[in-house]
Amino acid sequence: MRRGTNLPRVGGFNQRVVLDRIRRATDGVSRVELAADTGLSLQTISNIVARLLARRLVVEGERKVEGRGKPRTMLHLDPQGAHALGVHVDPVVVTAVLTDLDGGVVGRRIFPTPSGPDALVAAVAESARELVDEADIAPGGVLGLGVAAPGPIDMPSGRVINPPLLDGWADVPLRDELAGATGLAVLLEKDVSAAMVAELWRGNRMHEGTSLFFYLGFGVAAAVAHDGELAAGTSRNAGEIGHLIVDSDGPRCGCGNRGCIGVCASPATLVAEAVERGILDVATPRATPRELDAALTAVCRAAAAGDESAGEVLRTSARRVAHGITLVADLVDADVVVFGGPSWARLAPVYLPAVRAELAAHATLREMHAVEVLGSAVGDDVGAVGAASLVLDDAFAPRPSELIGRSGAVLP
Ligand SMILES: [Zn+2]
């Protein structure tokens, strides 16, 4: 159960099911089709649609004639019916977005991560104000603010515990401080979980089956969703795969072992290996996250330009990561693997073929079903859009698990 939120919700489960069906119908859907698809009576559908029209979440479109029956009025989502703010806190940059009801980005702010939580809260509050002012949204038109932050996160209290690479961030009550600074209801989630919610909200491929999201940034993490619903774990911190050993001869990790997946994919390791091979000249032990990020870009550019040595650095990392992903995909029996996060766009040309090849050759379940490997459908903003999607998801998405009470009984 999510705690610490008082987001306005769009009504009962049936109403969410109907809105969700309309949201996914790219060419619109009629009341008759809604009744057939959802199993609800036409009268119930008419009542729900009337409420959604009154709230301006849905609009009536063209009239469509089918066979001899009466023309049917098609229903569409009204993207302007509601908005959400999303913020992704990364060690290098903060990305803030305002999205419409469909998760489309209406406005965006990107700024270097301020040092310390107080400066961050002030900067986020200012960006949020600017984004809402620029979009000219009526007061109350923003449902809330979602925040994606590095984990682990203490969900009941909304505190960020001790993220690596963020100085001065030990035990920060980020949710309440942002709520105080913005006056908005705030939802806080781990970055990888938020990114998965963005893919579920914006993408169309993951509403059935088991999906994996791999987040590649300064850390590596995974999220799992089943039938379109995030499996967040007991404390909503699932997905900490950073110390999964993928190469026992690999680089040394801070945990004392060698070849953990986190260290094999970290910008610090890739840059250090590039320095060792004479591709770059960066004082890696003292480099800031921003300097490492810029150096990673340089390694990827060199590889793309045909530098064989830079290519080998990336290919070695990709092989190791691909091995780990194959293990995790087998563990949860995934049929879709999606990559995203701040490092993804740069690593994709090398990582994507490596992961596809490894899964096709070595996944234990390759005889049972194919595993599709994709880059994020949302793109570079996936963390921030994910944060906003948390708000939309909390307000609008139907969750089958909500129908099951604590005793296991199905609620009315
Ligand atoms: Zn480790």
mmCIF file of C-alpha atoms and ligand atoms in Angstrom:
data_model
loop_
_atom_site.group_PDB
_atom_site.id
_atom_site.type_symbol
_atom_site.label_atom_id
_atom_site.label_comp_id
_atom_site.label_asym_id
_atom_site.label_seq_id
_atom_site.Cartn_x
_atom_site.Cartn_y
_atom_site.Cartn_z
ATOM 1 C CA MET A 1 0.000 0.000 0.000
ATOM 2 C CA ARG A 2 1.253 3.515 -0.775
ATOM 3 C CA ARG A 3 1.281 5.813 2.205
ATOM 4 C CA GLY A 4 1.633 9.486 2.806
ATOM 5 C CA THR A 5 -0.426 10.668 -0.118
ATOM 6 C CA ASN A 6 -3.685 12.476 -0.380
ATOM 7 C CA LEU A 7 -3.892 12.601 -4.142
ATOM 8 C CA PRO A 8 -7.389 13.029 -5.514
ATOM 9 C CA ARG A 9 -8.558 9.770 -7.035
ATOM 10 C CA VAL A 10 -10.862 9.319 -9.964
ATOM 11 C CA GLY A 11 -13.365 7.084 -8.269
ATOM 12 C CA GLY A 12 -13.877 3.369 -7.960
ATOM 13 C CA PHE A 13 -12.274 0.496 -9.764
ATOM 14 C CA ASN A 14 -14.853 0.374 -12.568
ATOM 15 C CA GLN A 15 -14.390 4.034 -13.376
ATOM 16 C CA ARG A 16 -10.622 3.513 -13.565
ATOM 17 C CA VAL A 17 -11.098 0.506 -15.842
ATOM 18 C CA VAL A 18 -13.249 2.559 -18.217
ATOM 19 C CA LEU A 19 -10.834 5.514 -18.250
ATOM 20 C CA ASP A 20 -7.925 3.157 -18.829
ATOM 21 C CA ARG A 21 -9.703 1.551 -21.800
ATOM 22 C CA ILE A 22 -10.460 4.973 -23.316
ATOM 23 C CA ARG A 23 -6.844 6.048 -22.720
ATOM 24 C CA ARG A 24 -5.523 3.071 -24.679
ATOM 25 C CA ALA A 25 -7.933 3.446 -27.618
ATOM 26 C CA THR A 26 -5.886 5.451 -30.101
ATOM 27 C CA ASP A 27 -8.858 5.850 -32.485
ATOM 28 C CA GLY A 28 -11.470 6.369 -29.803
ATOM 29 C CA VAL A 29 -13.990 3.904 -28.423
ATOM 30 C CA SER A 30 -17.796 3.928 -28.208
ATOM 31 C CA ARG A 31 -19.965 3.242 -25.140
ATOM 32 C CA VAL A 32 -21.153 -0.007 -26.737
ATOM 33 C CA GLU A 33 -17.555 -1.168 -27.281
ATOM 34 C CA LEU A 34 -16.679 -0.188 -23.708
ATOM 35 C CA ALA A 35 -19.511 -2.337 -22.383
ATOM 36 C CA ALA A 36 -18.403 -5.286 -24.520
ATOM 37 C CA ASP A 37 -14.726 -4.906 -23.537
ATOM 38 C CA THR A 38 -15.190 -4.395 -19.799
ATOM 39 C CA GLY A 39 -18.150 -6.686 -19.106
ATOM 40 C CA LEU A 40 -20.032 -3.788 -17.477
ATOM 41 C CA SER A 41 -23.648 -3.056 -18.412
ATOM 42 C CA LEU A 42 -24.378 -0.297 -20.924
ATOM 43 C CA GLN A 43 -26.207 1.642 -18.188
ATOM 44 C CA THR A 44 -23.171 1.477 -15.883
ATOM 45 C CA ILE A 45 -20.911 2.571 -18.757
ATOM 46 C CA SER A 46 -23.220 5.513 -19.545
ATOM 47 C CA ASN A 47 -23.174 6.655 -15.914
ATOM 48 C CA ILE A 48 -19.376 6.392 -15.672
ATOM 49 C CA VAL A 49 -18.842 8.177 -18.993
ATOM 50 C CA ALA A 50 -21.165 10.987 -17.856
ATOM 51 C CA ARG A 51 -18.991 11.473 -14.764
ATOM 52 C CA LEU A 52 -15.759 11.415 -16.824
ATOM 53 C CA LEU A 53 -17.225 13.965 -19.286
ATOM 54 C CA ALA A 54 -18.262 16.212 -16.396
ATOM 55 C CA ARG A 55 -14.711 16.107 -15.030
ATOM 56 C CA ARG A 56 -13.313 16.877 -18.511
ATOM 57 C CA LEU A 57 -11.146 13.780 -18.422
ATOM 58 C CA VAL A 58 -12.885 12.516 -21.562
ATOM 59 C CA VAL A 59 -14.314 14.266 -24.646
ATOM 60 C CA GLU A 60 -16.837 13.135 -27.227
ATOM 61 C CA GLY A 61 -15.499 12.990 -30.788
ATOM 62 C CA GLU A 62 -16.817 11.954 -34.168
ATOM 63 C CA ARG A 63 -19.937 9.810 -34.748
ATOM 64 C CA LYS A 64 -19.234 6.502 -36.393
ATOM 65 C CA VAL A 65 -21.775 4.405 -38.314
ATOM 66 C CA GLU A 66 -21.343 0.661 -38.120
ATOM 67 C CA GLY A 67 -23.772 -1.707 -39.879
ATOM 68 C CA ARG A 68 -27.458 -0.786 -39.505
ATOM 69 C CA GLY A 69 -27.267 0.424 -35.927
ATOM 70 C CA LYS A 70 -27.436 3.996 -34.678
ATOM 71 C CA PRO A 71 -24.263 6.066 -35.172
ATOM 72 C CA ARG A 72 -21.986 5.721 -32.155
ATOM 73 C CA THR A 73 -20.208 8.666 -30.578
ATOM 74 C CA MET A 74 -16.521 7.936 -30.097
ATOM 75 C CA LEU A 75 -14.914 8.825 -26.790
ATOM 76 C CA HIS A 76 -11.350 10.081 -26.404
ATOM 77 C CA LEU A 77 -9.127 10.987 -23.497
ATOM 78 C CA ASP A 78 -8.837 14.745 -22.961
ATOM 79 C CA PRO A 79 -5.100 15.138 -22.316
ATOM 80 C CA GLN A 80 -5.738 18.647 -20.962
ATOM 81 C CA GLY A 81 -8.124 17.248 -18.349
ATOM 82 C CA ALA A 82 -5.381 16.854 -15.751
ATOM 83 C CA HIS A 83 -1.666 17.521 -15.325
ATOM 84 C CA ALA A 84 1.131 16.161 -13.157
ATOM 85 C CA LEU A 85 4.612 17.328 -12.201
ATOM 86 C CA GLY A 86 7.557 14.926 -12.146
ATOM 87 C CA VAL A 87 11.124 15.411 -10.910
ATOM 88 C CA HIS A 88 14.088 13.073 -11.348
ATOM 89 C CA VAL A 89 16.963 13.645 -8.917
ATOM 90 C CA ASP A 90 20.209 12.293 -10.384
ATOM 91 C CA PRO A 91 23.773 12.901 -9.110
ATOM 92 C CA VAL A 92 24.507 15.001 -12.230
ATOM 93 C CA VAL A 93 21.278 16.760 -13.259
ATOM 94 C CA VAL A 94 17.766 17.343 -11.999
ATOM 95 C CA THR A 95 15.029 17.008 -14.623
ATOM 96 C CA ALA A 96 11.579 18.455 -13.939
ATOM 97 C CA VAL A 97 8.631 17.957 -16.290
ATOM 98 C CA LEU A 98 4.979 18.904 -16.456
ATOM 99 C CA THR A 99 2.903 16.249 -18.214
ATOM 100 C CA ASP A 100 -0.662 16.101 -19.418
ATOM 101 C CA LEU A 101 -3.090 13.311 -18.558
ATOM 102 C CA ASP A 102 -1.622 11.149 -21.310
ATOM 103 C CA GLY A 103 1.899 11.472 -19.875
ATOM 104 C CA GLY A 104 2.970 13.772 -22.732
ATOM 105 C CA VAL A 105 5.595 16.336 -21.722
ATOM 106 C CA VAL A 106 4.133 19.864 -21.751
ATOM 107 C CA GLY A 107 7.137 21.644 -20.190
ATOM 108 C CA ARG A 108 10.653 20.738 -19.077
ATOM 109 C CA ARG A 109 13.451 22.151 -16.888
ATOM 110 C CA ILE A 110 16.918 20.602 -16.610
ATOM 111 C CA PHE A 111 19.536 21.996 -14.200
ATOM 112 C CA PRO A 112 22.769 20.804 -12.556
ATOM 113 C CA THR A 113 22.035 19.002 -9.272
ATOM 114 C CA PRO A 114 22.409 21.623 -6.505
ATOM 115 C CA SER A 115 24.684 20.627 -3.659
ATOM 116 C CA GLY A 116 22.671 19.575 -0.623
ATOM 117 C CA PRO A 117 18.975 18.865 -0.100
ATOM 118 C CA ASP A 118 17.936 22.400 0.947
ATOM 119 C CA ALA A 119 19.153 23.946 -2.291
ATOM 120 C CA LEU A 120 17.542 21.115 -4.245
ATOM 121 C CA VAL A 121 14.133 21.584 -2.609
ATOM 122 C CA ALA A 122 14.226 25.347 -3.317
ATOM 123 C CA ALA A 123 15.255 24.790 -6.955
ATOM 124 C CA VAL A 124 12.575 22.136 -7.548
ATOM 125 C CA ALA A 125 9.857 24.337 -6.027
ATOM 126 C CA GLU A 126 10.880 27.231 -8.287
ATOM 127 C CA SER A 127 10.926 25.019 -11.396
ATOM 128 C CA ALA A 128 7.516 23.593 -10.530
ATOM 129 C CA ARG A 129 6.059 27.087 -10.176
ATOM 130 C CA GLU A 130 7.546 28.182 -13.517
ATOM 131 C CA LEU A 131 6.315 25.109 -15.376
ATOM 132 C CA VAL A 132 2.748 25.532 -14.087
ATOM 133 C CA ASP A 133 2.753 29.295 -14.811
ATOM 134 C CA GLU A 134 4.052 28.810 -18.361
ATOM 135 C CA ALA A 135 1.439 26.163 -19.145
ATOM 136 C CA ASP A 136 -1.296 28.480 -17.852
ATOM 137 C CA ILE A 137 -3.052 25.749 -15.906
ATOM 138 C CA ALA A 138 -5.945 26.660 -13.645
ATOM 139 C CA PRO A 139 -5.357 26.390 -9.873
ATOM 140 C CA GLY A 140 -6.063 22.829 -8.819
ATOM 141 C CA GLY A 141 -5.300 21.545 -12.331
ATOM 142 C CA VAL A 142 -2.087 19.876 -11.158
ATOM 143 C CA LEU A 143 -2.800 16.586 -9.404
ATOM 144 C CA GLY A 144 0.512 16.381 -7.573
ATOM 145 C CA LEU A 145 4.280 16.129 -7.741
ATOM 146 C CA GLY A 146 6.089 12.832 -8.234
ATOM 147 C CA VAL A 147 9.759 12.507 -7.303
ATOM 148 C CA ALA A 148 12.140 9.826 -8.545
ATOM 149 C CA ALA A 149 15.250 9.563 -6.369
ATOM 150 C CA PRO A 150 18.087 7.088 -5.861
ATOM 151 C CA GLY A 151 17.141 4.428 -3.305
ATOM 152 C CA PRO A 152 16.825 3.099 -0.794
ATOM 153 C CA ILE A 153 13.805 5.128 0.304
ATOM 154 C CA ASP A 154 11.903 4.783 3.562
ATOM 155 C CA MET A 155 8.402 4.889 2.074
ATOM 156 C CA PRO A 156 6.283 5.332 5.238
ATOM 157 C CA SER A 157 8.203 8.491 6.196
ATOM 158 C CA GLY A 158 9.134 9.602 2.646
ATOM 159 C CA ARG A 159 12.841 9.798 3.503
ATOM 160 C CA VAL A 160 15.804 9.293 1.183
ATOM 161 C CA ILE A 161 18.177 7.219 3.286
ATOM 162 C CA ASN A 162 21.734 7.379 1.982
ATOM 163 C CA PRO A 163 22.074 7.598 -1.788
ATOM 164 C CA PRO A 164 25.585 7.108 -3.165
ATOM 165 C CA LEU A 165 27.178 10.127 -4.861
ATOM 166 C CA LEU A 166 24.830 12.697 -3.328
ATOM 167 C CA ASP A 167 26.770 14.552 -0.634
ATOM 168 C CA GLY A 168 24.852 15.616 2.466
ATOM 169 C CA TRP A 169 21.909 13.355 1.669
ATOM 170 C CA ALA A 170 21.827 11.119 4.745
ATOM 171 C CA ASP A 171 18.243 10.538 5.902
ATOM 172 C CA VAL A 172 16.499 13.450 4.149
ATOM 173 C CA PRO A 173 12.685 13.852 4.553
ATOM 174 C CA LEU A 174 12.444 14.805 0.872
ATOM 175 C CA ARG A 175 8.724 14.096 0.409
ATOM 176 C CA ASP A 176 7.567 16.339 3.258
ATOM 177 C CA GLU A 177 10.047 19.101 2.476
ATOM 178 C CA LEU A 178 8.896 19.241 -1.149
ATOM 179 C CA ALA A 179 5.242 19.130 -0.085
ATOM 180 C CA GLY A 180 5.917 22.081 2.240
ATOM 181 C CA ALA A 181 7.798 24.041 -0.432
ATOM 182 C CA THR A 182 5.296 23.462 -3.259
ATOM 183 C CA GLY A 183 1.949 23.050 -1.484
ATOM 184 C CA LEU A 184 1.363 19.940 -3.605
ATOM 185 C CA ALA A 185 0.733 16.319 -2.676
ATOM 186 C CA VAL A 186 4.071 14.560 -3.238
ATOM 187 C CA LEU A 187 4.778 10.931 -4.129
ATOM 188 C CA LEU A 188 8.340 9.668 -3.715
ATOM 189 C CA GLU A 189 9.616 6.555 -5.470
ATOM 190 C CA LYS A 190 12.901 4.928 -6.380
ATOM 191 C CA ASP A 191 14.219 6.084 -9.754
ATOM 192 C CA VAL A 192 14.044 2.649 -11.383
ATOM 193 C CA SER A 193 10.489 2.025 -10.145
ATOM 194 C CA ALA A 194 9.376 5.417 -11.451
ATOM 195 C CA ALA A 195 10.986 4.665 -14.817
ATOM 196 C CA MET A 196 9.091 1.373 -15.014
ATOM 197 C CA VAL A 197 5.813 3.155 -14.246
ATOM 198 C CA ALA A 198 6.567 5.578 -17.113
ATOM 199 C CA GLU A 199 7.023 2.658 -19.497
ATOM 200 C CA LEU A 200 3.793 1.074 -18.275
ATOM 201 C CA TRP A 201 1.898 4.364 -18.585
ATOM 202 C CA ARG A 202 3.305 5.532 -21.927
ATOM 203 C CA GLY A 203 4.286 2.309 -23.673
ATOM 204 C CA ASN A 204 1.805 -0.191 -25.040
ATOM 205 C CA ARG A 205 3.739 -3.401 -24.893
ATOM 206 C CA MET A 206 3.782 -4.399 -21.238
ATOM 207 C CA HIS A 207 0.207 -4.838 -20.093
ATOM 208 C CA GLU A 208 0.433 -8.583 -20.177
ATOM 209 C CA GLY A 209 3.240 -10.877 -19.165
ATOM 210 C CA THR A 210 6.339 -10.093 -17.117
ATOM 211 C CA SER A 211 8.480 -7.090 -17.951
ATOM 212 C CA LEU A 212 11.887 -6.008 -16.701
ATOM 213 C CA PHE A 213 13.253 -2.485 -16.695
ATOM 214 C CA PHE A 214 17.009 -1.961 -16.365
ATOM 215 C CA TYR A 215 18.158 1.431 -15.190
ATOM 216 C CA LEU A 216 21.657 2.471 -16.197
ATOM 217 C CA GLY A 217 23.080 5.563 -14.563
ATOM 218 C CA PHE A 218 25.631 5.974 -11.791
ATOM 219 C CA GLY A 219 24.039 2.882 -10.345
ATOM 220 C CA VAL A 220 22.361 -0.107 -11.956
ATOM 221 C CA ALA A 221 18.930 -1.284 -10.809
ATOM 222 C CA ALA A 222 16.040 -3.323 -12.120
ATOM 223 C CA ALA A 223 12.259 -3.189 -11.802
ATOM 224 C CA VAL A 224 9.778 -5.966 -12.480
ATOM 225 C CA ALA A 225 6.150 -5.581 -13.558
ATOM 226 C CA HIS A 226 3.590 -8.302 -14.005
ATOM 227 C CA ASP A 227 0.496 -7.737 -16.164
ATOM 228 C CA GLY A 228 1.171 -4.013 -16.162
ATOM 229 C CA GLU A 229 1.595 -3.640 -12.420
ATOM 230 C CA LEU A 230 4.899 -2.846 -10.712
ATOM 231 C CA ALA A 231 6.112 -5.484 -8.232
ATOM 232 C CA ALA A 232 7.759 -3.125 -5.780
ATOM 233 C CA GLY A 233 8.579 -5.493 -2.918
ATOM 234 C CA THR A 234 7.999 -5.433 0.831
ATOM 235 C CA SER A 235 9.437 -1.965 1.426
ATOM 236 C CA ARG A 236 8.950 -0.768 -2.201
ATOM 237 C CA ASN A 237 12.727 -0.972 -2.701
ATOM 238 C CA ALA A 238 12.892 -4.049 -4.952
ATOM 239 C CA GLY A 239 15.443 -4.164 -7.730
ATOM 240 C CA GLU A 240 18.799 -3.667 -6.003
ATOM 241 C CA ILE A 241 20.821 -5.887 -8.313
ATOM 242 C CA GLY A 242 24.057 -3.874 -8.102
ATOM 243 C CA HIS A 243 26.058 -6.652 -6.394
ATOM 244 C CA LEU A 244 25.009 -9.500 -8.677
ATOM 245 C CA ILE A 245 28.357 -10.999 -9.729
ATOM 246 C CA VAL A 246 28.592 -11.264 -13.509
ATOM 247 C CA ASP A 247 32.352 -11.751 -13.979
ATOM 248 C CA SER A 248 34.481 -13.171 -11.168
ATOM 249 C CA ASP A 249 37.587 -11.737 -12.894
ATOM 250 C CA GLY A 250 35.931 -8.334 -13.352
ATOM 251 C CA PRO A 251 36.747 -5.007 -11.706
ATOM 252 C CA ARG A 252 36.828 -4.764 -7.893
ATOM 253 C CA CYS A 253 33.570 -3.504 -6.314
ATOM 254 C CA GLY A 254 33.232 -1.446 -3.139
ATOM 255 C CA CYS A 255 31.592 -4.492 -1.501
ATOM 256 C CA GLY A 256 34.906 -6.417 -1.702
ATOM 257 C CA ASN A 257 33.900 -8.806 -4.496
ATOM 258 C CA ARG A 258 34.922 -8.672 -8.136
ATOM 259 C CA GLY A 259 32.704 -8.177 -11.168
ATOM 260 C CA CYS A 260 29.431 -7.011 -9.586
ATOM 261 C CA ILE A 261 27.042 -5.804 -12.321
ATOM 262 C CA GLY A 262 26.902 -2.302 -10.790
ATOM 263 C CA VAL A 263 30.640 -1.757 -10.989
ATOM 264 C CA CYS A 264 30.855 -3.396 -14.439
ATOM 265 C CA ALA A 265 28.427 -0.804 -15.871
ATOM 266 C CA SER A 266 29.375 2.238 -13.796
ATOM 267 C CA PRO A 267 30.688 5.352 -15.578
ATOM 268 C CA ALA A 268 33.624 5.358 -13.113
ATOM 269 C CA THR A 269 34.740 1.877 -14.250
ATOM 270 C CA LEU A 270 34.306 2.561 -17.966
ATOM 271 C CA VAL A 271 36.201 5.840 -17.687
ATOM 272 C CA ALA A 272 38.973 4.251 -15.551
ATOM 273 C CA GLU A 273 39.435 1.498 -18.155
ATOM 274 C CA ALA A 274 39.547 4.105 -20.933
ATOM 275 C CA VAL A 275 42.213 6.031 -18.983
ATOM 276 C CA GLU A 276 44.214 2.820 -18.517
ATOM 277 C CA ARG A 277 44.149 2.240 -22.275
ATOM 278 C CA GLY A 278 45.295 5.800 -22.922
ATOM 279 C CA ILE A 279 42.014 6.875 -24.568
ATOM 280 C CA LEU A 280 41.346 9.628 -22.020
ATOM 281 C CA ASP A 281 43.218 11.622 -19.409
ATOM 282 C CA VAL A 282 40.935 12.023 -16.382
ATOM 283 C CA ALA A 283 41.996 11.829 -12.713
ATOM 284 C CA THR A 284 39.267 9.244 -12.041
ATOM 285 C CA PRO A 285 39.606 8.803 -8.261
ATOM 286 C CA ARG A 286 38.955 12.522 -7.687
ATOM 287 C CA ALA A 287 36.501 13.125 -10.537
ATOM 288 C CA THR A 288 33.038 14.489 -9.699
ATOM 289 C CA PRO A 289 29.915 12.755 -11.065
ATOM 290 C CA ARG A 290 29.631 15.523 -13.665
ATOM 291 C CA GLU A 291 33.234 15.027 -14.825
ATOM 292 C CA LEU A 292 32.753 11.259 -15.005
ATOM 293 C CA ASP A 293 29.556 11.731 -16.983
ATOM 294 C CA ALA A 294 31.326 13.967 -19.502
ATOM 295 C CA ALA A 295 34.194 11.450 -19.730
ATOM 296 C CA LEU A 296 31.727 8.613 -20.391
ATOM 297 C CA THR A 297 30.298 10.631 -23.276
ATOM 298 C CA ALA A 298 33.842 10.996 -24.649
ATOM 299 C CA VAL A 299 34.452 7.215 -24.464
ATOM 300 C CA CYS A 300 31.159 6.499 -26.267
ATOM 301 C CA ARG A 301 31.940 9.099 -28.950
ATOM 302 C CA ALA A 302 35.390 7.573 -29.494
ATOM 303 C CA ALA A 303 33.853 4.107 -29.859
ATOM 304 C CA ALA A 304 31.227 5.417 -32.302
ATOM 305 C CA ALA A 305 34.011 7.087 -34.327
ATOM 306 C CA GLY A 306 35.737 3.723 -34.720
ATOM 307 C CA ASP A 307 38.315 3.801 -31.886
ATOM 308 C CA GLU A 308 38.843 0.057 -31.422
ATOM 309 C CA SER A 309 40.161 0.376 -27.878
ATOM 310 C CA ALA A 310 37.154 2.455 -26.728
ATOM 311 C CA GLY A 311 34.861 -0.038 -28.461
ATOM 312 C CA GLU A 312 36.461 -2.893 -26.528
ATOM 313 C CA VAL A 313 35.892 -1.092 -23.193
ATOM 314 C CA LEU A 314 32.189 -0.810 -23.998
ATOM 315 C CA ARG A 315 31.865 -4.313 -25.457
ATOM 316 C CA THR A 316 33.476 -5.890 -22.363
ATOM 317 C CA SER A 317 31.052 -4.015 -20.111
ATOM 318 C CA ALA A 318 28.106 -4.945 -22.368
ATOM 319 C CA ARG A 319 29.022 -8.663 -22.286
ATOM 320 C CA ARG A 320 29.161 -8.643 -18.493
ATOM 321 C CA VAL A 321 25.897 -6.746 -18.130
ATOM 322 C CA ALA A 322 24.209 -8.998 -20.711
ATOM 323 C CA HIS A 323 25.148 -12.061 -18.666
ATOM 324 C CA GLY A 324 23.537 -10.543 -15.551
ATOM 325 C CA ILE A 325 20.416 -9.550 -17.454
ATOM 326 C CA THR A 326 20.024 -13.069 -18.795
ATOM 327 C CA LEU A 327 20.126 -14.424 -15.226
ATOM 328 C CA VAL A 328 17.505 -11.944 -14.026
ATOM 329 C CA ALA A 329 15.273 -12.452 -17.093
ATOM 330 C CA ASP A 330 15.325 -16.202 -16.388
ATOM 331 C CA LEU A 331 14.707 -15.591 -12.667
ATOM 332 C CA VAL A 332 11.424 -13.742 -13.285
ATOM 333 C CA ASP A 333 10.512 -15.421 -16.630
ATOM 334 C CA ALA A 334 10.413 -12.063 -18.442
ATOM 335 C CA ASP A 335 9.230 -11.669 -22.019
ATOM 336 C CA VAL A 336 10.181 -7.986 -22.368
ATOM 337 C CA VAL A 337 13.362 -6.242 -21.213
ATOM 338 C CA VAL A 338 13.440 -2.445 -21.444
ATOM 339 C CA PHE A 339 16.526 -0.290 -20.886
ATOM 340 C CA GLY A 340 16.659 3.335 -19.821
ATOM 341 C CA GLY A 341 18.278 5.806 -17.464
ATOM 342 C CA PRO A 342 20.842 8.571 -17.888
ATOM 343 C CA SER A 343 23.575 6.376 -19.459
ATOM 344 C CA TRP A 344 21.329 4.392 -21.780
ATOM 345 C CA ALA A 345 21.263 6.495 -24.964
ATOM 346 C CA ARG A 346 25.084 6.522 -25.071
ATOM 347 C CA LEU A 347 25.538 2.813 -24.341
ATOM 348 C CA ALA A 348 22.661 1.533 -26.489
ATOM 349 C CA PRO A 349 24.584 1.046 -29.771
ATOM 350 C CA VAL A 350 26.868 -1.483 -28.032
ATOM 351 C CA TYR A 351 24.614 -2.815 -25.258
ATOM 352 C CA LEU A 352 21.471 -3.539 -27.285
ATOM 353 C CA PRO A 353 23.019 -6.088 -29.696
ATOM 354 C CA ALA A 354 25.074 -7.653 -26.875
ATOM 355 C CA VAL A 355 22.029 -8.239 -24.661
ATOM 356 C CA ARG A 356 19.914 -9.555 -27.552
ATOM 357 C CA ALA A 357 22.654 -12.001 -28.553
ATOM 358 C CA GLU A 358 23.271 -13.211 -24.982
ATOM 359 C CA LEU A 359 19.561 -13.812 -24.299
ATOM 360 C CA ALA A 360 19.074 -15.634 -27.605
ATOM 361 C CA ALA A 361 22.100 -17.860 -26.994
ATOM 362 C CA HIS A 362 22.090 -18.486 -23.247
ATOM 363 C CA ALA A 363 18.706 -17.792 -21.604
ATOM 364 C CA THR A 364 17.451 -21.020 -20.052
ATOM 365 C CA LEU A 365 13.897 -20.108 -21.093
ATOM 366 C CA ARG A 366 14.771 -19.342 -24.743
ATOM 367 C CA GLU A 367 12.960 -22.504 -25.816
ATOM 368 C CA MET A 368 9.788 -21.380 -24.020
ATOM 369 C CA HIS A 369 9.403 -17.878 -25.466
ATOM 370 C CA ALA A 370 11.310 -15.039 -27.086
ATOM 371 C CA VAL A 371 12.484 -12.114 -24.990
ATOM 372 C CA GLU A 372 12.072 -8.732 -26.634
ATOM 373 C CA VAL A 373 14.852 -6.237 -25.774
ATOM 374 C CA LEU A 374 13.989 -2.561 -26.219
ATOM 375 C CA GLY A 375 15.226 0.903 -25.382
ATOM 376 C CA SER A 376 12.895 3.083 -23.336
ATOM 377 C CA ALA A 377 9.868 4.295 -25.323
ATOM 378 C CA VAL A 378 9.914 7.424 -23.178
ATOM 379 C CA GLY A 379 13.565 8.363 -23.785
ATOM 380 C CA ASP A 380 15.993 10.477 -21.787
ATOM 381 C CA ASP A 381 13.262 11.947 -19.573
ATOM 382 C CA VAL A 382 12.104 8.501 -18.401
ATOM 383 C CA GLY A 383 12.923 9.201 -14.730
ATOM 384 C CA ALA A 384 11.072 12.520 -14.654
ATOM 385 C CA VAL A 385 8.155 11.330 -16.803
ATOM 386 C CA GLY A 386 8.055 8.282 -14.540
ATOM 387 C CA ALA A 387 7.811 10.514 -11.503
ATOM 388 C CA ALA A 388 4.856 12.345 -13.078
ATOM 389 C CA SER A 389 3.381 8.992 -14.132
ATOM 390 C CA LEU A 390 3.360 7.951 -10.458
ATOM 391 C CA VAL A 391 0.854 10.736 -9.874
ATOM 392 C CA LEU A 392 -1.275 9.817 -12.924
ATOM 393 C CA ASP A 393 -1.041 6.144 -12.069
ATOM 394 C CA ASP A 394 -2.052 6.713 -8.456
ATOM 395 C CA ALA A 395 -5.018 8.825 -9.507
ATOM 396 C CA PHE A 396 -6.247 6.917 -12.564
ATOM 397 C CA ALA A 397 -4.889 3.422 -13.116
ATOM 398 C CA PRO A 398 -7.006 0.400 -12.212
ATOM 399 C CA ARG A 399 -5.052 -2.011 -10.049
ATOM 400 C CA PRO A 400 -6.438 -5.518 -9.800
ATOM 401 C CA SER A 401 -4.563 -5.950 -6.504
ATOM 402 C CA GLU A 402 -6.698 -3.173 -4.980
ATOM 403 C CA LEU A 403 -9.735 -5.433 -5.294
ATOM 404 C CA ILE A 404 -8.178 -7.949 -2.962
ATOM 405 C CA GLY A 405 -8.498 -7.160 0.741
ATOM 406 C CA ARG A 406 -5.879 -8.040 3.343
ATOM 407 C CA SER A 407 -7.745 -11.236 4.163
ATOM 408 C CA GLY A 408 -7.629 -12.169 0.487
ATOM 409 C CA ALA A 409 -11.344 -11.490 0.040
ATOM 410 C CA VAL A 410 -12.475 -9.738 -3.116
ATOM 411 C CA LEU A 411 -13.815 -6.308 -2.195
ATOM 412 C CA PRO A 412 -17.040 -5.027 -3.797
HETATM 413 ZN ZN ZN B 1 29.646 -5.497 -5.167
#
